[in-house]
PDB file of C-alpha atoms in Angstrom:
ATOM      1  CA  MET P 152     -13.462 -18.043  -8.846  1.00 86.00           C
ATOM      2  CA  ARG P 153      -9.732 -17.423  -9.464  1.00 93.00           C
ATOM      3  CA  VAL P 154      -8.742 -13.970 -10.757  1.00 94.00           C
ATOM      4  CA  ASP P 155      -5.483 -12.068 -11.373  1.00 96.00           C
ATOM      5  CA  ARG P 156      -5.158  -8.865  -9.375  1.00 97.00           C
ATOM      6  CA  SER P 157      -2.565  -6.547  -7.921  1.00 98.00           C
ATOM      7  CA  PHE P 158      -2.796  -5.606  -4.256  1.00 98.00           C
ATOM      8  CA  GLY P 159      -1.391  -2.869  -2.112  1.00 98.00           C
ATOM      9  CA  PHE P 160      -1.404  -2.153   1.578  1.00 98.00           C
ATOM     10  CA  VAL P 161      -0.474   1.064   3.342  1.00 96.00           C
ATOM     11  CA  ASP P 162      -0.523   2.042   6.962  1.00 93.00           C
ATOM     12  CA  LEU P 163       0.532   4.915   9.155  1.00 93.00           C
ATOM     13  CA  CYS P 164       3.858   4.260  10.895  1.00 92.00           C
ATOM     14  CA  GLY P 165       3.828   4.850  14.635  1.00 91.00           C
ATOM     15  CA  PHE P 166       0.057   5.197  14.919  1.00 93.00           C
ATOM     16  CA  THR P 167      -0.216   3.265  18.192  1.00 93.00           C
ATOM     17  CA  ARG P 168       2.422   5.452  19.862  1.00 93.00           C
ATOM     18  CA  PHE P 169       0.829   8.566  18.360  1.00 92.00           C
ATOM     19  CA  THR P 170      -2.544   7.575  19.817  1.00 94.00           C
ATOM     20  CA  ASP P 171      -1.002   6.854  23.197  1.00 95.00           C
ATOM     21  CA  THR P 172       0.807  10.206  23.214  1.00 94.00           C
ATOM     22  CA  HIS P 173      -1.859  12.467  21.685  1.00 93.00           C
ATOM     23  CA  GLY P 174      -5.109  10.717  22.584  1.00 94.00           C
ATOM     24  CA  ASP P 175      -7.977   9.175  20.684  1.00 95.00           C
ATOM     25  CA  GLU P 176      -9.460  12.418  19.366  1.00 95.00           C
ATOM     26  CA  GLU P 177      -6.238  13.514  17.656  1.00 92.00           C
ATOM     27  CA  ALA P 178      -5.749   9.953  16.360  1.00 93.00           C
ATOM     28  CA  VAL P 179      -9.219  10.066  14.783  1.00 94.00           C
ATOM     29  CA  ALA P 180      -8.350  13.419  13.198  1.00 92.00           C
ATOM     30  CA  VAL P 181      -5.179  11.926  11.679  1.00 91.00           C
ATOM     31  CA  VAL P 182      -7.044   8.874  10.352  1.00 92.00           C
ATOM     32  CA  THR P 183      -9.754  11.123   8.905  1.00 92.00           C
ATOM     33  CA  ARG P 184      -7.155  13.236   7.046  1.00 89.00           C
ATOM     34  CA  PHE P 185      -5.414  10.050   5.880  1.00 91.00           C
ATOM     35  CA  ARG P 186      -8.662   8.578   4.535  1.00 94.00           C
ATOM     36  CA  THR P 187      -9.531  11.788   2.719  1.00 92.00           C
ATOM     37  CA  VAL P 188      -6.180  11.740   0.895  1.00 92.00           C
ATOM     38  CA  VAL P 189      -6.522   7.995   0.152  1.00 94.00           C
ATOM     39  CA  ARG P 190     -10.019   8.388  -1.311  1.00 95.00           C
ATOM     40  CA  GLN P 191      -8.966  11.246  -3.564  1.00 94.00           C
ATOM     41  CA  ILE P 192      -5.798   9.647  -4.929  1.00 95.00           C
ATOM     42  CA  ALA P 193      -7.252   6.148  -5.331  1.00 97.00           C
ATOM     43  CA  SER P 194     -10.215   7.622  -7.204  1.00 96.00           C
ATOM     44  CA  ASP P 195      -7.934   9.710  -9.434  1.00 96.00           C
ATOM     45  CA  HIS P 196      -6.126   6.497 -10.478  1.00 97.00           C
ATOM     46  CA  ALA P 197      -9.184   4.199 -10.687  1.00 97.00           C
ATOM     47  CA  VAL P 198      -7.821   1.959  -7.927  1.00 97.00           C
ATOM     48  CA  ARG P 199     -10.308   0.425  -5.523  1.00 97.00           C
ATOM     49  CA  VAL P 200      -9.996   0.891  -1.771  1.00 97.00           C
ATOM     50  CA  ASP P 201     -10.953  -2.663  -0.872  1.00 95.00           C
ATOM     51  CA  LYS P 202     -10.838  -2.356   2.916  1.00 95.00           C
ATOM     52  CA  TRP P 203     -10.085   0.141   5.627  1.00 96.00           C
ATOM     53  CA  LEU P 204      -7.809  -1.347   8.262  1.00 93.00           C
ATOM     54  CA  GLY P 205      -7.966   1.183  11.086  1.00 89.00           C
ATOM     55  CA  ASP P 206      -4.871   3.269  10.337  1.00 92.00           C
ATOM     56  CA  GLY P 207      -4.343   1.567   6.983  1.00 95.00           C
ATOM     57  CA  ALA P 208      -5.974   0.515   3.752  1.00 97.00           C
ATOM     58  CA  MET P 209      -5.984  -2.366   1.295  1.00 97.00           C
ATOM     59  CA  PHE P 210      -6.135  -1.647  -2.437  1.00 98.00           C
ATOM     60  CA  VAL P 211      -6.977  -3.886  -5.361  1.00 97.00           C
ATOM     61  CA  SER P 212      -6.543  -3.256  -9.064  1.00 97.00           C
ATOM     62  CA  THR P 213      -6.622  -5.055 -12.366  1.00 96.00           C
ATOM     63  CA  ASP P 214      -3.878  -2.711 -13.607  1.00 97.00           C
ATOM     64  CA  ASP P 215      -0.405  -2.968 -12.043  1.00 97.00           C
ATOM     65  CA  HIS P 216       0.660   0.455 -13.359  1.00 97.00           C
ATOM     66  CA  ARG P 217      -2.305   2.237 -11.815  1.00 98.00           C
ATOM     67  CA  LEU P 218      -1.749   0.557  -8.456  1.00 98.00           C
ATOM     68  CA  VAL P 219       1.983   1.333  -8.232  1.00 97.00           C
ATOM     69  CA  THR P 220       1.570   4.918  -9.454  1.00 97.00           C
ATOM     70  CA  MET P 221      -1.306   5.542  -7.055  1.00 97.00           C
ATOM     71  CA  MET P 222       0.640   4.161  -4.093  1.00 96.00           C
ATOM     72  CA  LEU P 223       3.694   6.285  -4.918  1.00 95.00           C
ATOM     73  CA  GLU P 224       1.554   9.399  -5.229  1.00 94.00           C
ATOM     74  CA  LEU P 225      -0.226   8.571  -1.976  1.00 93.00           C
ATOM     75  CA  MET P 226       3.054   8.163  -0.118  1.00 90.00           C
ATOM     76  CA  GLY P 227       4.387  11.423  -1.525  1.00 88.00           C
ATOM     77  CA  ARG P 228       1.226  13.310  -0.702  1.00 85.00           C
ATOM     78  CA  ALA P 229       1.081  11.938   2.839  1.00 74.00           C
ATOM     79  CA  ASP P 230       4.663  13.103   3.397  1.00 65.00           C
ATOM     80  CA  THR P 231       3.764  16.656   2.336  1.00 64.00           C
ATOM     81  CA  THR P 232       0.342  17.130   3.976  1.00 65.00           C
ATOM     82  CA  ASP P 233      -0.951  17.243   7.508  1.00 65.00           C
ATOM     83  CA  VAL P 234      -1.444  13.466   7.766  1.00 67.00           C
ATOM     84  CA  ALA P 235       1.249  13.707  10.510  1.00 75.00           C
ATOM     85  CA  LEU P 236       2.724  10.213  10.220  1.00 87.00           C
ATOM     86  CA  PRO P 237       4.740   8.588   7.423  1.00 89.00           C
ATOM     87  CA  LEU P 238       3.251   5.733   5.437  1.00 92.00           C
ATOM     88  CA  ARG P 239       4.758   2.348   4.738  1.00 95.00           C
ATOM     89  CA  ALA P 240       3.528   0.204   1.886  1.00 97.00           C
ATOM     90  CA  GLY P 241       3.646  -3.219   0.286  1.00 98.00           C
ATOM     91  CA  ALA P 242       2.493  -4.469  -3.104  1.00 98.00           C
ATOM     92  CA  ALA P 243       2.203  -7.834  -4.840  1.00 98.00           C
ATOM     93  CA  LYS P 244       0.294  -9.375  -7.714  1.00 98.00           C
ATOM     94  CA  GLY P 245      -0.947 -12.752  -8.712  1.00 97.00           C
ATOM     95  CA  PRO P 246      -3.852 -15.165  -8.943  1.00 97.00           C
ATOM     96  CA  VAL P 247      -6.196 -15.221  -5.958  1.00 97.00           C
ATOM     97  CA  ILE P 248      -9.631 -16.533  -5.148  1.00 96.00           C
ATOM     98  CA  LEU P 249     -12.472 -14.030  -5.307  1.00 94.00           C
ATOM     99  CA  LEU P 250     -14.546 -15.128  -2.311  1.00 93.00           C
ATOM    100  CA  GLU P 251     -18.268 -14.373  -2.259  1.00 91.00           C
ATOM    101  CA  GLY P 252     -17.818 -11.607  -4.810  1.00 87.00           C
ATOM    102  CA  ASP P 253     -16.147  -9.093  -2.495  1.00 86.00           C
ATOM    103  CA  ASP P 254     -13.134 -10.606  -0.750  1.00 91.00           C
ATOM    104  CA  TYR P 255      -9.784 -11.948  -1.914  1.00 95.00           C
ATOM    105  CA  VAL P 256      -7.915 -14.964  -0.576  1.00 96.00           C
ATOM    106  CA  GLY P 257      -4.469 -15.983  -1.709  1.00 95.00           C
ATOM    107  CA  GLY P 258      -0.748 -15.550  -1.543  1.00 95.00           C
ATOM    108  CA  ALA P 259      -0.619 -12.197  -3.345  1.00 97.00           C
ATOM    109  CA  VAL P 260      -2.913 -10.566  -0.782  1.00 97.00           C
ATOM    110  CA  ASN P 261      -0.951 -11.988   2.147  1.00 97.00           C
ATOM    111  CA  LEU P 262       2.378 -11.076   0.581  1.00 97.00           C
ATOM    112  CA  ALA P 263       1.401  -7.453  -0.057  1.00 98.00           C
ATOM    113  CA  ALA P 264       0.214  -7.162   3.546  1.00 97.00           C
ATOM    114  CA  ARG P 265       3.423  -8.676   4.947  1.00 96.00           C
ATOM    115  CA  LEU P 266       5.624  -6.484   2.762  1.00 97.00           C
ATOM    116  CA  SER P 267       3.903  -3.392   4.128  1.00 96.00           C
ATOM    117  CA  VAL P 268       4.685  -4.547   7.667  1.00 94.00           C
ATOM    118  CA  VAL P 269       8.355  -5.158   6.782  1.00 93.00           C
ATOM    119  CA  ALA P 270       8.751  -1.795   4.994  1.00 94.00           C
ATOM    120  CA  GLY P 271      10.129   1.060   7.031  1.00 89.00           C
ATOM    121  CA  PRO P 272       8.687   4.573   7.309  1.00 91.00           C
ATOM    122  CA  SER P 273       8.138   6.213   3.916  1.00 90.00           C
ATOM    123  CA  ALA P 274       9.169   2.968   2.156  1.00 93.00           C
ATOM    124  CA  MET P 275       7.355   0.811  -0.369  1.00 96.00           C
ATOM    125  CA  LEU P 276       8.346  -2.811  -0.898  1.00 97.00           C
ATOM    126  CA  ALA P 277       6.984  -4.832  -3.799  1.00 98.00           C
ATOM    127  CA  THR P 278       7.480  -8.176  -5.443  1.00 97.00           C
ATOM    128  CA  SER P 279       9.975  -8.031  -8.292  1.00 96.00           C
ATOM    129  CA  ASP P 280       7.261  -8.906 -10.842  1.00 95.00           C
ATOM    130  CA  LEU P 281       5.903  -5.370 -10.381  1.00 97.00           C
ATOM    131  CA  VAL P 282       9.077  -3.692 -11.693  1.00 96.00           C
ATOM    132  CA  HIS P 283       7.419  -3.277 -15.092  1.00 96.00           C
ATOM    133  CA  ALA P 284       4.727  -1.138 -13.439  1.00 97.00           C
ATOM    134  CA  VAL P 285       7.120   1.456 -11.986  1.00 97.00           C
ATOM    135  CA  PRO P 286       6.553   4.835 -13.677  1.00 96.00           C
ATOM    136  CA  PRO P 287       9.489   6.481 -15.477  1.00 95.00           C
ATOM    137  CA  TRP P 288       9.904   9.126 -12.746  1.00 94.00           C
ATOM    138  CA  ALA P 289      10.429   6.455 -10.055  1.00 96.00           C
ATOM    139  CA  ASP P 290      13.000   3.744  -9.426  1.00 95.00           C
ATOM    140  CA  ALA P 291      12.903   0.083  -8.431  1.00 95.00           C
ATOM    141  CA  VAL P 292      15.893  -0.796  -6.264  1.00 95.00           C
ATOM    142  CA  ARG P 293      16.596  -4.505  -5.891  1.00 95.00           C
ATOM    143  CA  VAL P 294      16.415  -5.656  -2.274  1.00 94.00           C
ATOM    144  CA  GLY P 295      16.953  -9.318  -3.173  1.00 93.00           C
ATOM    145  CA  ALA P 296      15.485 -12.512  -1.794  1.00 95.00           C
ATOM    146  CA  LEU P 297      13.816 -11.507   1.444  1.00 92.00           C
ATOM    147  CA  ALA P 298      12.551 -13.757   4.226  1.00 93.00           C
ATOM    148  CA  VAL P 299       8.956 -12.598   4.607  1.00 93.00           C
ATOM    149  CA  PRO P 300       7.141 -13.638   7.803  1.00 91.00           C
ATOM    150  CA  GLY P 301       4.642 -16.411   7.092  1.00 92.00           C
ATOM    151  CA  PHE P 302       6.205 -17.462   3.789  1.00 94.00           C
ATOM    152  CA  VAL P 303       8.339 -20.591   3.502  1.00 95.00           C
ATOM    153  CA  GLN P 304      10.346 -19.464   0.466  1.00 95.00           C
ATOM    154  CA  ARG P 305      12.291 -16.228   0.236  1.00 96.00           C
ATOM    155  CA  VAL P 306      10.649 -13.643  -2.014  1.00 95.00           C
ATOM    156  CA  GLU P 307      12.417 -11.452  -4.605  1.00 96.00           C
ATOM    157  CA  VAL P 308      11.648  -7.909  -3.504  1.00 97.00           C
ATOM    158  CA  VAL P 309      12.292  -4.380  -4.757  1.00 96.00           C
ATOM    159  CA  ARG P 310      12.017  -1.056  -2.993  1.00 97.00           C
ATOM    160  CA  ILE P 311      10.097   1.404  -5.141  1.00 96.00           C
ATOM    161  CA  GLU P 312      11.236   4.994  -4.667  1.00 93.00           C
ATOM    162  CA  GLY P 313       9.920   8.210  -6.067  1.00 86.00           C
ATOM    163  CA  ALA P 314       7.224   9.511  -3.746  1.00 60.00           C
ATOM    164  CA  ALA P 315       8.507  13.121  -3.898  1.00 57.00           C
ATOM    165  CA  ALA P 316       8.480  12.968  -7.694  1.00 51.00           C
ATOM    166  CA  ALA P 317       4.909  11.672  -7.583  1.00 50.00           C
ATOM    167  CA  VAL P 318       3.747  14.781  -5.771  1.00 51.00           C
ATOM    168  CA  ALA P 319       5.533  17.006  -8.296  1.00 49.00           C
ATOM    169  CA  ALA P 320       4.042  15.011 -11.212  1.00 50.00           C
ATOM    170  CA  GLY P 321       0.545  14.960  -9.697  1.00 53.00           C
TER     171      GLY P 321
END
């Protein structure tokens, strides 16, 4: 079944090095704090945590505004709490296949995941078709046509900024 959804990915920057330096127990403590913050903020915005990805998470929503706002708030909160590592994020939207009722397959999922990998610490990259979902207290800064690993065509991308404002607004 084909459905339209928006997707987001976040992960902790430098987690492998952090684990190597501080050990598994401290790494588990960081991931536990991260997941607590993710659960709270995603729930507050009615955005589904679709999957946990070790030191990251995949989100899915039927509402672009909720997804973008939630991700901005999450990034701002992570920067001001004891999560210990900055987040990087990617977001995209589009038609995908809903596989067996609980998994998504398609370009939008892959693109959101790849954009999160390309984003730097404390940065959120998104496809330009999500500009309309940026809240008034945040900004979408045009990055331009970006070569995204795994994609043949360049993708129009924006950097969404405003994480500090999200914490103040939340």
